[in-house]
Short mmCIF file of N, CA and C in Angstrom, two decimals:
data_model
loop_
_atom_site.label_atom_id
_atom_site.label_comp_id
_atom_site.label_asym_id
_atom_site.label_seq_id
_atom_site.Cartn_x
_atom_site.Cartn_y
_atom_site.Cartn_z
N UNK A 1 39.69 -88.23 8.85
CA UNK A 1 40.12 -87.38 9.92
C UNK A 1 40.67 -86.09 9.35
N UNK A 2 39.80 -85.31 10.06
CA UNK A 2 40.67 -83.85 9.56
C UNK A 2 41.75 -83.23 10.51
N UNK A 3 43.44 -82.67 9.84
CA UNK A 3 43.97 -82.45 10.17
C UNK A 3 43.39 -80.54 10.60
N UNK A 4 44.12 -79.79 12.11
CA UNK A 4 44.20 -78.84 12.56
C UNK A 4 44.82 -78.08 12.04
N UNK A 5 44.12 -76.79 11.62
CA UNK A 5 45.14 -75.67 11.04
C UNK A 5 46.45 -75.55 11.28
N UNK A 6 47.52 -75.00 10.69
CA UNK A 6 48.34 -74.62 11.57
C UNK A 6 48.33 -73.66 12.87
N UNK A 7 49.37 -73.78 13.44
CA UNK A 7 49.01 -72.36 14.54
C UNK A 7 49.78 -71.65 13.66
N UNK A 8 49.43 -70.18 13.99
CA UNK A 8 50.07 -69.34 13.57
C UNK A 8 51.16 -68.53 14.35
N UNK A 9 52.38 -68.58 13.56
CA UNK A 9 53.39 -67.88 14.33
C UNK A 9 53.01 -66.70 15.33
N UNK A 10 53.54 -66.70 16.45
CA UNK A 10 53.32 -65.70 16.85
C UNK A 10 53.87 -64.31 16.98
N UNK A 11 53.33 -63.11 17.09
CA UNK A 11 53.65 -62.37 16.59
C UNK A 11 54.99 -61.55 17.11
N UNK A 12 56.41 -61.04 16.54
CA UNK A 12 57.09 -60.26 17.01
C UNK A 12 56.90 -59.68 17.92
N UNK A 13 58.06 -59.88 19.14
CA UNK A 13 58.03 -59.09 20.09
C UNK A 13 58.47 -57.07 20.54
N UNK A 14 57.54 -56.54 20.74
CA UNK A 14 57.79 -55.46 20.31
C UNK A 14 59.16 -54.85 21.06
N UNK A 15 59.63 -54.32 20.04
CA UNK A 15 61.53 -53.83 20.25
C UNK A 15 60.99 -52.76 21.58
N UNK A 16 62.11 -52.69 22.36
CA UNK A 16 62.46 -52.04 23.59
C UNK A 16 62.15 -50.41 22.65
N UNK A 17 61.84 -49.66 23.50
CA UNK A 17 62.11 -48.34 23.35
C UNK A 17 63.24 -47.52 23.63
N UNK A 18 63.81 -46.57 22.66
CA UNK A 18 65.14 -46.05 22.66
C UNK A 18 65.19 -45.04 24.41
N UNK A 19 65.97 -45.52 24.65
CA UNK A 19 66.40 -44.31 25.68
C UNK A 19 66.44 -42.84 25.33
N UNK A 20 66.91 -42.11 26.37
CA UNK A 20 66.79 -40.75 25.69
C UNK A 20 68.46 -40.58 25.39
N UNK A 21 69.41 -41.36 25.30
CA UNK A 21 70.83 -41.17 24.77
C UNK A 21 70.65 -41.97 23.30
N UNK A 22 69.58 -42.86 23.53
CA UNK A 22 69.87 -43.67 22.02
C UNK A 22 68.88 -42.77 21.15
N UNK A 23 68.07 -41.87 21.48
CA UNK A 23 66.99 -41.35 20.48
C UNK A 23 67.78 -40.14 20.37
N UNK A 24 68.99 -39.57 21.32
CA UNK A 24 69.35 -38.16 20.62
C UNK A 24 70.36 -38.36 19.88
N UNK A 25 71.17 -39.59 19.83
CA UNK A 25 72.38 -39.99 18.33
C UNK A 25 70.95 -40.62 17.34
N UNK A 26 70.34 -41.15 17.61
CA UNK A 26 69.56 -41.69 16.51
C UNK A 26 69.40 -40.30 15.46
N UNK A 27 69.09 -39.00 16.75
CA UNK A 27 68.62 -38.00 16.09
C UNK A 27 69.71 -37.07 15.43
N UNK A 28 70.64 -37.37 15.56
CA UNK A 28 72.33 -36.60 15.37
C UNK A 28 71.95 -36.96 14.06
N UNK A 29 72.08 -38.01 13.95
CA UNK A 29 73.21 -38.91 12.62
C UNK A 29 72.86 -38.02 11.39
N UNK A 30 71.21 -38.15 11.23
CA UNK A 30 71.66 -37.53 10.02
C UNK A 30 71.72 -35.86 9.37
N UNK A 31 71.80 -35.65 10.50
CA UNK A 31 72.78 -33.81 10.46
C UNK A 31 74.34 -34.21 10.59
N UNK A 32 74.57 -34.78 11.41
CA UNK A 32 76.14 -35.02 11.03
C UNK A 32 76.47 -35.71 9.46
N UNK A 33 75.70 -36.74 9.05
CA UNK A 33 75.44 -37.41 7.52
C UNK A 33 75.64 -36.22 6.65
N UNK A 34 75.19 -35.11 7.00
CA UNK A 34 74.61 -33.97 6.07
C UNK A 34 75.61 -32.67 6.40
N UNK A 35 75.86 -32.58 7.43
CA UNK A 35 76.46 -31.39 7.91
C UNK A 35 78.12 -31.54 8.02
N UNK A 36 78.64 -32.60 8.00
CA UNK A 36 80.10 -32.93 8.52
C UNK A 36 80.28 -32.72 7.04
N UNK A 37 80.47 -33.83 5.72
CA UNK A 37 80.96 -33.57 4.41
C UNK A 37 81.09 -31.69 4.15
N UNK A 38 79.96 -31.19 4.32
CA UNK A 38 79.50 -30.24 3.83
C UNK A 38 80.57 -29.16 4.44
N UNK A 39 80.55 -29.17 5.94
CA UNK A 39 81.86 -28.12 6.33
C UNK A 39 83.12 -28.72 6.36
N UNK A 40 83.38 -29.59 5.96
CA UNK A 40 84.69 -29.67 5.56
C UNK A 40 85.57 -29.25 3.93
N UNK A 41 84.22 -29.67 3.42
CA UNK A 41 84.49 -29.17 1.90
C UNK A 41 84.44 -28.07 2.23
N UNK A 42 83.44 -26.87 2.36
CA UNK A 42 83.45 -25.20 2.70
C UNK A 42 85.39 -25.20 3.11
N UNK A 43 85.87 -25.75 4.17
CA UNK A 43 86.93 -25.51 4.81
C UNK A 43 88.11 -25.64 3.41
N UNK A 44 88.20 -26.38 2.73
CA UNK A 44 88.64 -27.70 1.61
C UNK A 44 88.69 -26.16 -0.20
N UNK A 45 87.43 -26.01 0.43
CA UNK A 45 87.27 -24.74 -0.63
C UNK A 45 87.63 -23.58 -0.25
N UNK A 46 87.54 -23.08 0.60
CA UNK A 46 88.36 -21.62 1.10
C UNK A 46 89.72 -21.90 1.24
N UNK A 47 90.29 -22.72 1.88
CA UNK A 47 91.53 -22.80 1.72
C UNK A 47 92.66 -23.22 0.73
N UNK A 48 91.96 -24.35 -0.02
CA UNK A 48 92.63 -24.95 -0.44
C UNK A 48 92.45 -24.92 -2.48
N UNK A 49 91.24 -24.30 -2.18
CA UNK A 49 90.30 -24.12 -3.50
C UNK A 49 90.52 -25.27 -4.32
N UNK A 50 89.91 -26.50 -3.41
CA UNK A 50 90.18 -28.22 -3.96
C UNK A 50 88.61 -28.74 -3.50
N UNK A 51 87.76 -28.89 -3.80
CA UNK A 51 86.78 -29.85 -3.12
C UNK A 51 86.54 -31.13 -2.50
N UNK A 52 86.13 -31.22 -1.57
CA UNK A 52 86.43 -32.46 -0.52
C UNK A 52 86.13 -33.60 -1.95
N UNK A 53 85.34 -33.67 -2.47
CA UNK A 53 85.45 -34.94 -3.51
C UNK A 53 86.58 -35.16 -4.31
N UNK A 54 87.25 -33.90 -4.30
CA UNK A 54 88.49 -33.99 -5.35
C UNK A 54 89.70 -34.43 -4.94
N UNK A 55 89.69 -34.12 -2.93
CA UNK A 55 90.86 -34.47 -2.60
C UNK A 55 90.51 -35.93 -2.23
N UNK A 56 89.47 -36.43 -2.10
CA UNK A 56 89.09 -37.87 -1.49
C UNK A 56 89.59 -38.68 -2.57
N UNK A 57 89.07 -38.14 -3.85
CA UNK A 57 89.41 -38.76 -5.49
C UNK A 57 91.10 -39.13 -5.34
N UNK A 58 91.94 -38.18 -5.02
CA UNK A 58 93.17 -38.01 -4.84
C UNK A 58 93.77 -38.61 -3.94
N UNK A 59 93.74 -38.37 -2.44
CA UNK A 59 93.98 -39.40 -1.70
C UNK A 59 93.00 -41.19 -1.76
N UNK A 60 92.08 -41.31 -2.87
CA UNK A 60 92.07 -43.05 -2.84
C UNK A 60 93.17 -43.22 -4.10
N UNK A 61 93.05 -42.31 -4.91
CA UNK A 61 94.53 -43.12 -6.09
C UNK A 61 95.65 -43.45 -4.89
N UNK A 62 95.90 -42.49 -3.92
CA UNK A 62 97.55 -42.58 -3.26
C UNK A 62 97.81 -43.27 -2.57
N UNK A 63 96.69 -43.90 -2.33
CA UNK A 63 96.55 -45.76 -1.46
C UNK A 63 96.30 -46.86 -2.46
N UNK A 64 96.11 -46.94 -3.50
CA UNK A 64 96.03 -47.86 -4.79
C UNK A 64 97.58 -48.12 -4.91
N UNK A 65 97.58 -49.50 -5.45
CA UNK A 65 98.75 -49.68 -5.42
C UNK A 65 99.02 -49.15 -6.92
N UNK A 66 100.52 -48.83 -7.24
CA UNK A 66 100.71 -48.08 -8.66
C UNK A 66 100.06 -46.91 -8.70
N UNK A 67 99.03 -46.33 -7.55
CA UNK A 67 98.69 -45.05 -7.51
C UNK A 67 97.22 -45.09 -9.05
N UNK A 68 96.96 -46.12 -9.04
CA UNK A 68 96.14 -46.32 -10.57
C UNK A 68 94.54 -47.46 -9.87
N UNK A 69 93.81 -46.85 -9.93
CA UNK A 69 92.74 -47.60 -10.12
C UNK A 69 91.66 -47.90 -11.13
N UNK A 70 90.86 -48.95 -11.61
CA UNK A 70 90.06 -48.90 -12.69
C UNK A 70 88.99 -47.72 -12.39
N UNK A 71 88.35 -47.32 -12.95
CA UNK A 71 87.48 -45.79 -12.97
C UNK A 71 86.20 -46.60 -12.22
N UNK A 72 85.84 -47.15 -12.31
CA UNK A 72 84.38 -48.31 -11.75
C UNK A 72 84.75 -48.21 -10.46
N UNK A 73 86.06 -48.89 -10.10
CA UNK A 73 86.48 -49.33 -8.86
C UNK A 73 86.74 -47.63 -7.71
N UNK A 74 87.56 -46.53 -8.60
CA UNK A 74 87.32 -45.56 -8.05
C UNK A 74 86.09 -45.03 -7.55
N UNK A 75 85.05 -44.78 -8.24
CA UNK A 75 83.84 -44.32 -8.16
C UNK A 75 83.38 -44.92 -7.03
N UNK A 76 82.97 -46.64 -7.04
CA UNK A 76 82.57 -47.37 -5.96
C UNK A 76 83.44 -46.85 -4.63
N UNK A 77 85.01 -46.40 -4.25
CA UNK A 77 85.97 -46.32 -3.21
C UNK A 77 85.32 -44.71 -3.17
N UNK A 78 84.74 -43.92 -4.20
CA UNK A 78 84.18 -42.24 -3.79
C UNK A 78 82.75 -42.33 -3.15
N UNK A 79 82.19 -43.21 -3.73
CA UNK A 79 80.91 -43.33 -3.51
C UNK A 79 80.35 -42.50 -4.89
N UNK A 80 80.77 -42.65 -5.90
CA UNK A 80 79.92 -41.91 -6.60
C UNK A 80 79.15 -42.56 -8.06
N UNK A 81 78.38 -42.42 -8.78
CA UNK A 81 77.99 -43.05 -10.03
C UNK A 81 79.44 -43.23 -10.98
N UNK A 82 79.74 -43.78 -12.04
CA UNK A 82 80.95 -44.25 -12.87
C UNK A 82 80.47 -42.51 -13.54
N UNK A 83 79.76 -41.92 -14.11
CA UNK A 83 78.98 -40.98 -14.61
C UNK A 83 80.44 -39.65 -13.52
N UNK A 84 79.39 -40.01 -12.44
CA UNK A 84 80.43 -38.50 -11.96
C UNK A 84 81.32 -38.71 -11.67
N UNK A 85 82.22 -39.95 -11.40
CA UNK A 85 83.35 -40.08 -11.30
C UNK A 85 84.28 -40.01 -12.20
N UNK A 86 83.73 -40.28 -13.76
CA UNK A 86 83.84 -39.40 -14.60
C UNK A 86 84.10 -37.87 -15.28
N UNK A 87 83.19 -37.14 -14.27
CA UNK A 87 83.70 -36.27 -14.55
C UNK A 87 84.66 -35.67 -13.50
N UNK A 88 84.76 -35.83 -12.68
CA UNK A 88 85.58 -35.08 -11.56
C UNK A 88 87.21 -35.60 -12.11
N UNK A 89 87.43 -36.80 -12.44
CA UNK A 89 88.43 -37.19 -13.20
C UNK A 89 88.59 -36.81 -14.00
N UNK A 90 87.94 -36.00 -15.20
CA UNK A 90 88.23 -35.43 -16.67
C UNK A 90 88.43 -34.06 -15.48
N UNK A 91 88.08 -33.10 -14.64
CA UNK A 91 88.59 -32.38 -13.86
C UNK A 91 90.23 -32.17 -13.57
N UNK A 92 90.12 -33.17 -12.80
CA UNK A 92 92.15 -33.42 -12.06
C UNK A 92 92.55 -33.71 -13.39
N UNK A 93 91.96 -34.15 -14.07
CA UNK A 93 92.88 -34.76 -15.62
C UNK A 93 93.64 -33.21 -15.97
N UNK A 94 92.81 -32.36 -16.16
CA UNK A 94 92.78 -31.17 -16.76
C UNK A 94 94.12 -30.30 -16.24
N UNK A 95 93.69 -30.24 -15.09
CA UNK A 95 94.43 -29.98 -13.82
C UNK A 95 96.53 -30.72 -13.71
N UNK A 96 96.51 -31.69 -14.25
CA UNK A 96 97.71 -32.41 -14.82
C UNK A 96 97.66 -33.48 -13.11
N UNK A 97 96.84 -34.07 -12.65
CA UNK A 97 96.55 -34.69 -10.81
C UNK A 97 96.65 -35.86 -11.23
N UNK A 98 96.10 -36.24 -12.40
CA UNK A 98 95.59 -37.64 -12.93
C UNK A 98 95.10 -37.58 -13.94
N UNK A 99 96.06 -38.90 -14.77
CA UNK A 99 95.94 -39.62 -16.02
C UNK A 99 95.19 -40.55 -16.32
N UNK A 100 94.53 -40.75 -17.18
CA UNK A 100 93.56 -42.00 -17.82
C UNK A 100 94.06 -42.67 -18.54
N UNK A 101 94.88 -43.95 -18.55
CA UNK A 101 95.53 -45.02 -19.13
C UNK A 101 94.50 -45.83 -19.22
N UNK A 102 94.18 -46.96 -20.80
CA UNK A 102 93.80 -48.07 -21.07
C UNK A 102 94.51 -49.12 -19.67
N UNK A 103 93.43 -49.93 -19.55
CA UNK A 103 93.98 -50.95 -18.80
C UNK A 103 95.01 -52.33 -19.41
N UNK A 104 95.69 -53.13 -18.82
CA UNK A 104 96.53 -53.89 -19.22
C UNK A 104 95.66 -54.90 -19.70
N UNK A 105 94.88 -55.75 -18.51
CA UNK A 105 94.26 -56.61 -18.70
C UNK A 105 92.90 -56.60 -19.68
N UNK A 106 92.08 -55.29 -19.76
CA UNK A 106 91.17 -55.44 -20.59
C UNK A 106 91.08 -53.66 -21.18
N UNK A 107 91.51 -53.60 -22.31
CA UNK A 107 92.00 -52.41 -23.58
C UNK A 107 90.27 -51.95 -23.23
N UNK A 108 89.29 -52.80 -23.07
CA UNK A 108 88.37 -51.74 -22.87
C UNK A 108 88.05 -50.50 -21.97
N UNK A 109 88.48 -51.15 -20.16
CA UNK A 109 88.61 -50.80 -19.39
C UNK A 109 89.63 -49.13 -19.00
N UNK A 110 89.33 -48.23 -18.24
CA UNK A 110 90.47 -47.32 -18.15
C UNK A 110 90.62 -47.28 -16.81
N UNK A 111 92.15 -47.21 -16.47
CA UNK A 111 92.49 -46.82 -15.00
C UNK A 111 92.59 -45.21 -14.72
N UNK A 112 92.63 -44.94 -13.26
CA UNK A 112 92.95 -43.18 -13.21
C UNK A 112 94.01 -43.59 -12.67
N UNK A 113 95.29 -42.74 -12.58
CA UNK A 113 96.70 -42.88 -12.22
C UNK A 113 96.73 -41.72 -12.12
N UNK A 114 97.12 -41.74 -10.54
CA UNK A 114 97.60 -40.21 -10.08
C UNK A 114 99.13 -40.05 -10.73
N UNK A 115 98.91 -38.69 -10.91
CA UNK A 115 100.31 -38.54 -11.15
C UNK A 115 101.19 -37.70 -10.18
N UNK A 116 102.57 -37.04 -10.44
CA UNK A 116 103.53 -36.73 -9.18
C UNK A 116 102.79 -35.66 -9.10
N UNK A 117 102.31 -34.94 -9.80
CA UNK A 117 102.01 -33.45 -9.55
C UNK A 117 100.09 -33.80 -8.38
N UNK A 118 99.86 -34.65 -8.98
CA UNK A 118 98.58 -34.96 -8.51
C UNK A 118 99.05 -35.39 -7.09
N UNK A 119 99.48 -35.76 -6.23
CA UNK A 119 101.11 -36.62 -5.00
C UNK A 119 100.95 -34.98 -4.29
N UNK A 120 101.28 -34.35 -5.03
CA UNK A 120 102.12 -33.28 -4.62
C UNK A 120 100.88 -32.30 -3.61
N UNK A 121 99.78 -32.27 -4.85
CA UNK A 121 98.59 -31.15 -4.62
C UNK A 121 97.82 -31.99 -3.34
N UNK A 122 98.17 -33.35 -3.24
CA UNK A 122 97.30 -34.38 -2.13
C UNK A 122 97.81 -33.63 -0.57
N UNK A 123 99.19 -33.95 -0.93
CA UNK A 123 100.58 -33.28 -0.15
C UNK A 123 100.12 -32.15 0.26
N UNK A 124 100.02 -30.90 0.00
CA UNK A 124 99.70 -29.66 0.26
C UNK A 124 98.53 -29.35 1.26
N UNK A 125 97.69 -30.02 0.59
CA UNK A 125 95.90 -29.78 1.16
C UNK A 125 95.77 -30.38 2.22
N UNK A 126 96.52 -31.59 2.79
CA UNK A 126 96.44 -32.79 3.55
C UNK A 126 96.35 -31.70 4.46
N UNK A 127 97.19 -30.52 5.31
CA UNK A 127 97.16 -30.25 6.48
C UNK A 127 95.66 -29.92 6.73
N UNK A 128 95.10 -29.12 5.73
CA UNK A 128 93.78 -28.55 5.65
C UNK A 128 93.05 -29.16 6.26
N UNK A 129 92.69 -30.39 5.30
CA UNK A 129 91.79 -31.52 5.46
C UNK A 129 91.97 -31.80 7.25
N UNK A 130 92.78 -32.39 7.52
CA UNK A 130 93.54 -32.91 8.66
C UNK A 130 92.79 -31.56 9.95
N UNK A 131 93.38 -30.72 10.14
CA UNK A 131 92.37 -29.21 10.53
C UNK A 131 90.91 -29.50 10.49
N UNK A 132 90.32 -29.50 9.69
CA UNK A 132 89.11 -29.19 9.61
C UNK A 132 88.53 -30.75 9.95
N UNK A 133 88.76 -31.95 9.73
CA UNK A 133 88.46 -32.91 10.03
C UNK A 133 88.37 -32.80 11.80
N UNK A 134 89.69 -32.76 12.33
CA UNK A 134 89.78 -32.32 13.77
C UNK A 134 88.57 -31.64 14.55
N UNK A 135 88.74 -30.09 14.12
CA UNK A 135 88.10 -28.97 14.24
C UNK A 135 86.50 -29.30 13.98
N UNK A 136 85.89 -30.07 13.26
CA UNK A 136 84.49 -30.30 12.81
C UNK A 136 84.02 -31.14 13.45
N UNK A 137 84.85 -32.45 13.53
CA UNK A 137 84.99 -33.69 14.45
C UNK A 137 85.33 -34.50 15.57
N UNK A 138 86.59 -34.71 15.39
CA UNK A 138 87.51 -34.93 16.00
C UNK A 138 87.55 -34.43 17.47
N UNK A 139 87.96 -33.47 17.54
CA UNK A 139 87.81 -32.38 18.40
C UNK A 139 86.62 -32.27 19.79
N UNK A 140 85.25 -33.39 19.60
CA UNK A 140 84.20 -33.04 20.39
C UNK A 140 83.97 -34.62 20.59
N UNK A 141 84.81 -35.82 20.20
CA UNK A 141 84.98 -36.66 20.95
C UNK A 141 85.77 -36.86 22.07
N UNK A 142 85.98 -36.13 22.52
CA UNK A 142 87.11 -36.39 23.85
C UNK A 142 86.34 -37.08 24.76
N UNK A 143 87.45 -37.91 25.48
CA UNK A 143 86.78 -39.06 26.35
C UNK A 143 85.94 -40.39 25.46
N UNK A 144 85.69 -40.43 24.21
CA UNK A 144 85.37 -41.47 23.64
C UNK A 144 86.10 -42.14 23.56
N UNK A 145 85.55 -43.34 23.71
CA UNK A 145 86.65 -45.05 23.23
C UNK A 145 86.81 -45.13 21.51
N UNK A 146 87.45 -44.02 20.86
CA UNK A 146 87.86 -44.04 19.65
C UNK A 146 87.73 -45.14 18.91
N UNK A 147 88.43 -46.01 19.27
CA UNK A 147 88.65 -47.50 18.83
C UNK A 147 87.07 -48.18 18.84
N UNK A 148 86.59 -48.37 19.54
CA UNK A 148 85.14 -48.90 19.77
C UNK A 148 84.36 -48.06 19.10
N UNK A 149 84.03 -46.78 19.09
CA UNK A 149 83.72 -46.30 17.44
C UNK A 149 83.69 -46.63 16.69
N UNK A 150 85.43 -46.97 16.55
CA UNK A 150 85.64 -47.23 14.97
C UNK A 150 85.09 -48.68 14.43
N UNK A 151 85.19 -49.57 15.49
CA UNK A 151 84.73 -50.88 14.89
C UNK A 151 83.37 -50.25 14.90
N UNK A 152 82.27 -49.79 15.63
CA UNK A 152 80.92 -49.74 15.45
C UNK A 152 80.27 -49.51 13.88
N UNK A 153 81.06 -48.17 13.64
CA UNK A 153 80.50 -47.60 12.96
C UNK A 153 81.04 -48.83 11.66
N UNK A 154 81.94 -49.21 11.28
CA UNK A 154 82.89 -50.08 10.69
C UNK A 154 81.09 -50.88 10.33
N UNK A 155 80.90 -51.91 11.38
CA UNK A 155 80.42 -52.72 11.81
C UNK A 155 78.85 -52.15 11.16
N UNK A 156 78.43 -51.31 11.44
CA UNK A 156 77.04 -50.89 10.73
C UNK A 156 77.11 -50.48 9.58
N UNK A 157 78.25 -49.75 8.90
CA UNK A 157 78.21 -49.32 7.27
C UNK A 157 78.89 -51.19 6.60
N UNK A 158 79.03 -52.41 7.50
CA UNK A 158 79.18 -53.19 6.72
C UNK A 158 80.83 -53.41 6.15
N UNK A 159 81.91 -52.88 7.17
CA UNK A 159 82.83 -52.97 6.27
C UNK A 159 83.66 -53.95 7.45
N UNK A 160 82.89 -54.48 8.17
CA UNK A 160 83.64 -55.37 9.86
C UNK A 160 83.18 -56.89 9.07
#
């Protein structure tokens, strides 16, 4: 007796089509992806003559506890290769923002440790940032459920 092929799965059902509110954020995102970093740093650099990577670098030491993170672990919290996080840190280093200490646990390893003066320059720029974040952003959600945002977006970059 011969056994019957299998059946074959059948095929995916084809996804709904975007509305015309879901195809014009579909179509936002990545000009805002592209365009939001970009004028805030411009803002970040005229004013503050700090670059949005430098103050981001700066404000993640000032949420680390001890103000010190391993250089790997920074980079991953910038988003950037260990390579350029590297250098933007030999940067603020320069700058007297942040120190490069051997680590405790492994002498191979190095932490960045903000220092007071590095506190201080975070301190200063913050209003800037804060402004232009508003002003770029902020500012053209009115009437949004903020909160429900925040989990969304949370929720799609994976951090919910």
């Amino acid at each position: 007796m011969t056994t019957p092929p299998p059946v074959p799965p059948a095929p995916p059902a084809q996804p709904e089509p975007l509305t015309a509110d879901e195809e014009a954020l579909i179509r936002a995102l990545p000009r805002l992806i592209y365009a939001l970093p970009r004028a805030i740093d411009a803002d970040m650099v005229r004013e503050q003559q700090l670059p949005l990577i430098e103050w981001i670098t700066l404000m993640r030491l000032s949420e680390a506890p001890q103000r010190r993170m391993r250089m790997g672990e920074l980079a991953v919290a910038c988003e950037l290769s260990l390579s350029g996080m590297t250098r933007i840190v030999t940067v603020l280093e320069r700058r007297g923002w942040v120190e490069r200490i051997r680590c405790d646990a492994d002498a191979r390893g190095l932490n960045a440790v903000l220092t007071d003066a590095g506190l201080a320059r975070l301190e200063r720029a913050w209003p800037s940032n804060l402004a232009s974040l508003r002003r770029h952003f902020l500012d053209h959600l009115e009437g949004v459920d903020l909160a429900r945002l925040a989990r969304a977006v949370q929720s799609v970059a994976g951090d919910a």
